[in-house]
């Protein structure tokens, strides 16, 4: 009874740690550009597909998004992917030139309307194909060079604006999580057999 009770208490403690970790992740503060062009702060659990994220230098990306514009003249930005693949070297990303020129400030993106058509949520961290269409511009194709993954960190640029494409369980990061196999010691295995008998 003592061993079974101890195992149950350990499992309950691990479940509670997962719960608090999820709660902390959902409460992270994220900046978005609202429809009137004003930057406002919301919790990451309130980010929806289609929201325009305003990501500042050093910010962790809360959802998969397509780059609309950056603070640099050429529309470039750099991301650190250490949370995804352990690599600390910076990866260059680029907004589509027409988008960057048309929507270069949070105020210019006010009232932005358009459609992003892309792959359904998947697991590939290296492949994404999409296109964006908006009344002001002709249809533009996009790929991984124009796409930011959840969990990456913005570096070497003051800000990046991106349209949210996947959130929550649909993000590439979440779809690549592997549930850890349960850790069961030999003693627990023998006890389980004895309890069943």
PDB file of C-alpha atoms in Angstrom:
ATOM      1  CA  UNK A   1       0.000   0.000   0.000  1.00  0.00           C
ATOM      2  CA  UNK A   2       2.862   2.380   0.832  1.00  0.00           C
ATOM      3  CA  UNK A   3       4.568   1.729  -2.530  1.00  0.00           C
ATOM      4  CA  UNK A   4       1.325   2.131  -4.505  1.00  0.00           C
ATOM      5  CA  UNK A   5       0.513   5.322  -2.573  1.00  0.00           C
ATOM      6  CA  UNK A   6       3.974   6.713  -3.265  1.00  0.00           C
ATOM      7  CA  UNK A   7       3.657   5.958  -6.994  1.00  0.00           C
ATOM      8  CA  UNK A   8       0.223   7.610  -7.097  1.00  0.00           C
ATOM      9  CA  UNK A   9       1.552  10.696  -5.282  1.00  0.00           C
ATOM     10  CA  UNK A  10       4.489  10.951  -7.712  1.00  0.00           C
ATOM     11  CA  UNK A  11       2.124  10.732 -10.720  1.00  0.00           C
ATOM     12  CA  UNK A  12      -0.157  13.378  -9.224  1.00  0.00           C
ATOM     13  CA  UNK A  13       2.824  15.684  -8.657  1.00  0.00           C
ATOM     14  CA  UNK A  14       3.983  15.265 -12.290  1.00  0.00           C
ATOM     15  CA  UNK A  15       0.447  15.986 -13.546  1.00  0.00           C
ATOM     16  CA  UNK A  16       0.324  19.133 -11.432  1.00  0.00           C
ATOM     17  CA  UNK A  17       3.681  20.290 -12.827  1.00  0.00           C
ATOM     18  CA  UNK A  18       2.382  19.815 -16.396  1.00  0.00           C
ATOM     19  CA  UNK A  19      -0.784  21.734 -15.496  1.00  0.00           C
ATOM     20  CA  UNK A  20       1.154  24.700 -14.061  1.00  0.00           C
ATOM     21  CA  UNK A  21       3.540  24.690 -17.040  1.00  0.00           C
ATOM     22  CA  UNK A  22       0.599  24.802 -19.492  1.00  0.00           C
ATOM     23  CA  UNK A  23      -1.057  27.563 -17.484  1.00  0.00           C
ATOM     24  CA  UNK A  24       2.173  29.604 -17.517  1.00  0.00           C
ATOM     25  CA  UNK A  25       2.561  29.146 -21.300  1.00  0.00           C
ATOM     26  CA  UNK A  26      -1.039  30.217 -21.945  1.00  0.00           C
ATOM     27  CA  UNK A  27      -0.619  33.351 -19.825  1.00  0.00           C
ATOM     28  CA  UNK A  28       2.461  34.693 -21.658  1.00  0.00           C
ATOM     29  CA  UNK A  29       2.002  38.270 -22.830  1.00  0.00           C
ATOM     30  CA  UNK A  30       1.921  38.757 -26.602  1.00  0.00           C
ATOM     31  CA  UNK A  31       1.635  41.947 -28.648  1.00  0.00           C
ATOM     32  CA  UNK A  32      -0.751  42.140 -31.581  1.00  0.00           C
ATOM     33  CA  UNK A  33      -1.756  44.908 -33.959  1.00  0.00           C
ATOM     34  CA  UNK A  34      -5.501  45.428 -33.584  1.00  0.00           C
ATOM     35  CA  UNK A  35      -7.728  46.343 -36.571  1.00  0.00           C
ATOM     36  CA  UNK A  36      -7.287  50.065 -35.881  1.00  0.00           C
ATOM     37  CA  UNK A  37      -3.466  49.784 -36.095  1.00  0.00           C
ATOM     38  CA  UNK A  38      -2.822  50.059 -32.354  1.00  0.00           C
ATOM     39  CA  UNK A  39      -0.423  47.647 -30.664  1.00  0.00           C
ATOM     40  CA  UNK A  40      -2.072  45.926 -27.718  1.00  0.00           C
ATOM     41  CA  UNK A  41      -0.980  43.202 -25.301  1.00  0.00           C
ATOM     42  CA  UNK A  42      -2.982  40.010 -24.848  1.00  0.00           C
ATOM     43  CA  UNK A  43      -2.334  36.554 -23.366  1.00  0.00           C
ATOM     44  CA  UNK A  44      -0.992  33.912 -25.733  1.00  0.00           C
ATOM     45  CA  UNK A  45      -4.127  31.782 -25.218  1.00  0.00           C
ATOM     46  CA  UNK A  46      -6.107  34.590 -26.924  1.00  0.00           C
ATOM     47  CA  UNK A  47      -4.065  34.588 -30.156  1.00  0.00           C
ATOM     48  CA  UNK A  48      -6.195  33.451 -33.100  1.00  0.00           C
ATOM     49  CA  UNK A  49      -5.518  32.575 -36.726  1.00  0.00           C
ATOM     50  CA  UNK A  50      -5.459  35.807 -38.713  1.00  0.00           C
ATOM     51  CA  UNK A  51      -4.182  38.008 -35.878  1.00  0.00           C
ATOM     52  CA  UNK A  52      -1.250  40.258 -36.739  1.00  0.00           C
ATOM     53  CA  UNK A  53       1.534  39.515 -34.241  1.00  0.00           C
ATOM     54  CA  UNK A  54       3.933  42.313 -33.298  1.00  0.00           C
ATOM     55  CA  UNK A  55       7.134  40.550 -32.233  1.00  0.00           C
ATOM     56  CA  UNK A  56       9.965  42.519 -30.673  1.00  0.00           C
ATOM     57  CA  UNK A  57      13.664  41.639 -30.493  1.00  0.00           C
ATOM     58  CA  UNK A  58      14.175  38.779 -28.005  1.00  0.00           C
ATOM     59  CA  UNK A  59      10.520  37.699 -28.094  1.00  0.00           C
ATOM     60  CA  UNK A  60       9.595  34.046 -28.390  1.00  0.00           C
ATOM     61  CA  UNK A  61       7.168  33.482 -31.244  1.00  0.00           C
ATOM     62  CA  UNK A  62       3.828  32.272 -29.758  1.00  0.00           C
ATOM     63  CA  UNK A  63       2.296  30.854 -32.958  1.00  0.00           C
ATOM     64  CA  UNK A  64       3.327  29.873 -36.468  1.00  0.00           C
ATOM     65  CA  UNK A  65       3.068  32.941 -38.684  1.00  0.00           C
ATOM     66  CA  UNK A  66       3.905  34.375 -42.088  1.00  0.00           C
ATOM     67  CA  UNK A  67       6.081  37.491 -42.076  1.00  0.00           C
ATOM     68  CA  UNK A  68       4.333  40.640 -43.281  1.00  0.00           C
ATOM     69  CA  UNK A  69       6.948  43.273 -42.468  1.00  0.00           C
ATOM     70  CA  UNK A  70      10.055  43.953 -40.367  1.00  0.00           C
ATOM     71  CA  UNK A  71      11.933  46.973 -39.024  1.00  0.00           C
ATOM     72  CA  UNK A  72      14.727  46.483 -41.578  1.00  0.00           C
ATOM     73  CA  UNK A  73      14.496  48.185 -44.976  1.00  0.00           C
ATOM     74  CA  UNK A  74      14.851  44.933 -46.914  1.00  0.00           C
ATOM     75  CA  UNK A  75      12.198  43.099 -44.846  1.00  0.00           C
ATOM     76  CA  UNK A  76      14.692  40.658 -43.371  1.00  0.00           C
ATOM     77  CA  UNK A  77      14.805  39.261 -39.869  1.00  0.00           C
ATOM     78  CA  UNK A  78      16.765  36.600 -38.045  1.00  0.00           C
ATOM     79  CA  UNK A  79      15.512  33.879 -35.744  1.00  0.00           C
ATOM     80  CA  UNK A  80      17.186  31.610 -33.246  1.00  0.00           C
ATOM     81  CA  UNK A  81      15.829  28.060 -33.436  1.00  0.00           C
ATOM     82  CA  UNK A  82      17.563  26.599 -30.372  1.00  0.00           C
ATOM     83  CA  UNK A  83      14.175  25.716 -28.793  1.00  0.00           C
ATOM     84  CA  UNK A  84      13.332  23.600 -31.848  1.00  0.00           C
ATOM     85  CA  UNK A  85      16.547  21.985 -33.013  1.00  0.00           C
ATOM     86  CA  UNK A  86      19.234  23.005 -30.522  1.00  0.00           C
ATOM     87  CA  UNK A  87      21.104  25.094 -33.107  1.00  0.00           C
ATOM     88  CA  UNK A  88      22.206  28.494 -31.853  1.00  0.00           C
ATOM     89  CA  UNK A  89      23.169  29.983 -35.211  1.00  0.00           C
ATOM     90  CA  UNK A  90      20.695  32.541 -36.555  1.00  0.00           C
ATOM     91  CA  UNK A  91      18.486  31.685 -39.512  1.00  0.00           C
ATOM     92  CA  UNK A  92      17.574  34.477 -41.955  1.00  0.00           C
ATOM     93  CA  UNK A  93      13.906  35.016 -42.820  1.00  0.00           C
ATOM     94  CA  UNK A  94      12.391  37.499 -45.246  1.00  0.00           C
ATOM     95  CA  UNK A  95       9.027  39.129 -45.828  1.00  0.00           C
ATOM     96  CA  UNK A  96       7.630  39.295 -49.333  1.00  0.00           C
ATOM     97  CA  UNK A  97       8.830  42.578 -50.835  1.00  0.00           C
ATOM     98  CA  UNK A  98       5.360  43.778 -51.900  1.00  0.00           C
ATOM     99  CA  UNK A  99       3.912  43.085 -48.436  1.00  0.00           C
ATOM    100  CA  UNK A 100       6.821  44.789 -46.702  1.00  0.00           C
ATOM    101  CA  UNK A 101       6.496  47.930 -48.840  1.00  0.00           C
ATOM    102  CA  UNK A 102       2.697  48.139 -48.473  1.00  0.00           C
ATOM    103  CA  UNK A 103       2.441  47.277 -44.746  1.00  0.00           C
ATOM    104  CA  UNK A 104       5.663  48.685 -43.272  1.00  0.00           C
ATOM    105  CA  UNK A 105       4.159  50.066 -40.053  1.00  0.00           C
ATOM    106  CA  UNK A 106       1.497  48.978 -37.578  1.00  0.00           C
ATOM    107  CA  UNK A 107      -0.652  51.932 -38.687  1.00  0.00           C
ATOM    108  CA  UNK A 108      -0.469  50.919 -42.363  1.00  0.00           C
ATOM    109  CA  UNK A 109      -1.686  47.434 -41.519  1.00  0.00           C
ATOM    110  CA  UNK A 110      -4.871  48.821 -39.914  1.00  0.00           C
ATOM    111  CA  UNK A 111      -7.857  47.336 -41.653  1.00  0.00           C
ATOM    112  CA  UNK A 112      -5.679  44.751 -43.432  1.00  0.00           C
ATOM    113  CA  UNK A 113      -7.832  42.148 -45.094  1.00  0.00           C
ATOM    114  CA  UNK A 114      -6.614  39.201 -47.022  1.00  0.00           C
ATOM    115  CA  UNK A 115      -6.496  35.445 -47.251  1.00  0.00           C
ATOM    116  CA  UNK A 116      -3.645  33.065 -46.588  1.00  0.00           C
ATOM    117  CA  UNK A 117      -4.014  29.715 -48.326  1.00  0.00           C
ATOM    118  CA  UNK A 118      -1.515  27.115 -47.182  1.00  0.00           C
ATOM    119  CA  UNK A 119      -0.799  23.523 -46.275  1.00  0.00           C
ATOM    120  CA  UNK A 120      -2.983  22.006 -43.555  1.00  0.00           C
ATOM    121  CA  UNK A 121      -1.278  21.746 -40.146  1.00  0.00           C
ATOM    122  CA  UNK A 122       1.565  19.251 -40.394  1.00  0.00           C
ATOM    123  CA  UNK A 123       4.753  18.062 -38.737  1.00  0.00           C
ATOM    124  CA  UNK A 124       7.427  19.203 -41.190  1.00  0.00           C
ATOM    125  CA  UNK A 125       9.723  21.819 -39.661  1.00  0.00           C
ATOM    126  CA  UNK A 126      11.464  22.418 -43.001  1.00  0.00           C
ATOM    127  CA  UNK A 127       8.642  22.681 -45.539  1.00  0.00           C
ATOM    128  CA  UNK A 128       5.727  25.091 -45.801  1.00  0.00           C
ATOM    129  CA  UNK A 129       4.019  26.368 -48.923  1.00  0.00           C
ATOM    130  CA  UNK A 130       1.406  29.085 -48.968  1.00  0.00           C
ATOM    131  CA  UNK A 131       0.110  32.116 -50.756  1.00  0.00           C
ATOM    132  CA  UNK A 132      -1.442  35.349 -49.616  1.00  0.00           C
ATOM    133  CA  UNK A 133      -4.017  37.376 -51.477  1.00  0.00           C
ATOM    134  CA  UNK A 134      -5.282  40.802 -50.498  1.00  0.00           C
ATOM    135  CA  UNK A 135      -7.212  43.438 -52.451  1.00  0.00           C
ATOM    136  CA  UNK A 136      -4.270  45.879 -52.481  1.00  0.00           C
ATOM    137  CA  UNK A 137      -1.813  43.393 -54.022  1.00  0.00           C
ATOM    138  CA  UNK A 138      -1.724  40.527 -56.468  1.00  0.00           C
ATOM    139  CA  UNK A 139      -1.477  36.988 -55.089  1.00  0.00           C
ATOM    140  CA  UNK A 140       1.956  36.260 -53.619  1.00  0.00           C
ATOM    141  CA  UNK A 141       3.456  32.817 -53.080  1.00  0.00           C
ATOM    142  CA  UNK A 142       5.342  32.086 -49.853  1.00  0.00           C
ATOM    143  CA  UNK A 143       7.553  29.340 -48.430  1.00  0.00           C
ATOM    144  CA  UNK A 144       9.674  28.568 -45.350  1.00  0.00           C
ATOM    145  CA  UNK A 145      11.828  31.644 -45.995  1.00  0.00           C
ATOM    146  CA  UNK A 146       8.742  33.763 -45.187  1.00  0.00           C
ATOM    147  CA  UNK A 147       7.473  31.628 -42.284  1.00  0.00           C
ATOM    148  CA  UNK A 148       8.203  31.814 -38.538  1.00  0.00           C
ATOM    149  CA  UNK A 149       7.748  28.785 -36.298  1.00  0.00           C
ATOM    150  CA  UNK A 150       6.419  28.880 -32.766  1.00  0.00           C
ATOM    151  CA  UNK A 151       9.234  28.629 -30.232  1.00  0.00           C
ATOM    152  CA  UNK A 152      11.819  30.542 -32.301  1.00  0.00           C
ATOM    153  CA  UNK A 153      13.231  33.784 -30.907  1.00  0.00           C
ATOM    154  CA  UNK A 154      13.470  37.056 -32.850  1.00  0.00           C
ATOM    155  CA  UNK A 155      17.059  38.376 -33.069  1.00  0.00           C
ATOM    156  CA  UNK A 156      18.920  41.303 -34.719  1.00  0.00           C
ATOM    157  CA  UNK A 157      15.788  43.265 -35.649  1.00  0.00           C
ATOM    158  CA  UNK A 158      13.707  45.643 -33.534  1.00  0.00           C
ATOM    159  CA  UNK A 159      10.328  44.230 -34.585  1.00  0.00           C
ATOM    160  CA  UNK A 160       8.571  41.832 -36.933  1.00  0.00           C
ATOM    161  CA  UNK A 161       4.903  41.745 -37.890  1.00  0.00           C
ATOM    162  CA  UNK A 162       3.405  38.464 -39.011  1.00  0.00           C
ATOM    163  CA  UNK A 163      -0.034  37.100 -39.764  1.00  0.00           C
ATOM    164  CA  UNK A 164      -0.884  34.101 -37.579  1.00  0.00           C
ATOM    165  CA  UNK A 165      -1.343  30.913 -39.599  1.00  0.00           C
ATOM    166  CA  UNK A 166      -1.423  28.106 -36.986  1.00  0.00           C
ATOM    167  CA  UNK A 167      -2.084  28.332 -33.242  1.00  0.00           C
ATOM    168  CA  UNK A 168      -2.179  25.947 -30.280  1.00  0.00           C
ATOM    169  CA  UNK A 169      -2.110  22.254 -31.132  1.00  0.00           C
ATOM    170  CA  UNK A 170      -1.874  23.034 -34.871  1.00  0.00           C
ATOM    171  CA  UNK A 171       1.595  24.615 -34.606  1.00  0.00           C
ATOM    172  CA  UNK A 172       4.542  22.648 -35.946  1.00  0.00           C
ATOM    173  CA  UNK A 173       6.212  22.707 -32.524  1.00  0.00           C
ATOM    174  CA  UNK A 174       3.209  21.095 -30.835  1.00  0.00           C
ATOM    175  CA  UNK A 175       2.711  18.518 -33.602  1.00  0.00           C
ATOM    176  CA  UNK A 176       6.329  17.402 -33.177  1.00  0.00           C
ATOM    177  CA  UNK A 177       6.088  16.840 -29.438  1.00  0.00           C
ATOM    178  CA  UNK A 178       6.611  13.208 -28.584  1.00  0.00           C
ATOM    179  CA  UNK A 179       4.909  11.920 -25.510  1.00  0.00           C
ATOM    180  CA  UNK A 180       7.554  10.496 -23.209  1.00  0.00           C
ATOM    181  CA  UNK A 181       7.129   6.805 -22.499  1.00  0.00           C
ATOM    182  CA  UNK A 182       6.094   6.119 -18.919  1.00  0.00           C
ATOM    183  CA  UNK A 183       9.007   5.482 -16.599  1.00  0.00           C
ATOM    184  CA  UNK A 184       8.293   2.247 -14.803  1.00  0.00           C
ATOM    185  CA  UNK A 185      10.960   0.649 -12.681  1.00  0.00           C
ATOM    186  CA  UNK A 186      11.351  -3.127 -12.404  1.00  0.00           C
ATOM    187  CA  UNK A 187      10.013  -2.909  -8.865  1.00  0.00           C
ATOM    188  CA  UNK A 188       6.862  -1.155 -10.115  1.00  0.00           C
ATOM    189  CA  UNK A 189       6.438  -3.777 -12.846  1.00  0.00           C
ATOM    190  CA  UNK A 190       6.712  -6.616 -10.321  1.00  0.00           C
ATOM    191  CA  UNK A 191       4.341  -4.852  -7.927  1.00  0.00           C
ATOM    192  CA  UNK A 192       1.815  -4.372 -10.718  1.00  0.00           C
ATOM    193  CA  UNK A 193       1.947  -8.094 -11.495  1.00  0.00           C
ATOM    194  CA  UNK A 194       1.584  -8.995  -7.814  1.00  0.00           C
ATOM    195  CA  UNK A 195      -1.356  -6.639  -7.349  1.00  0.00           C
ATOM    196  CA  UNK A 196      -3.120  -8.099 -10.399  1.00  0.00           C
ATOM    197  CA  UNK A 197      -2.625 -11.646  -9.074  1.00  0.00           C
TER     198      UNK A 197
END
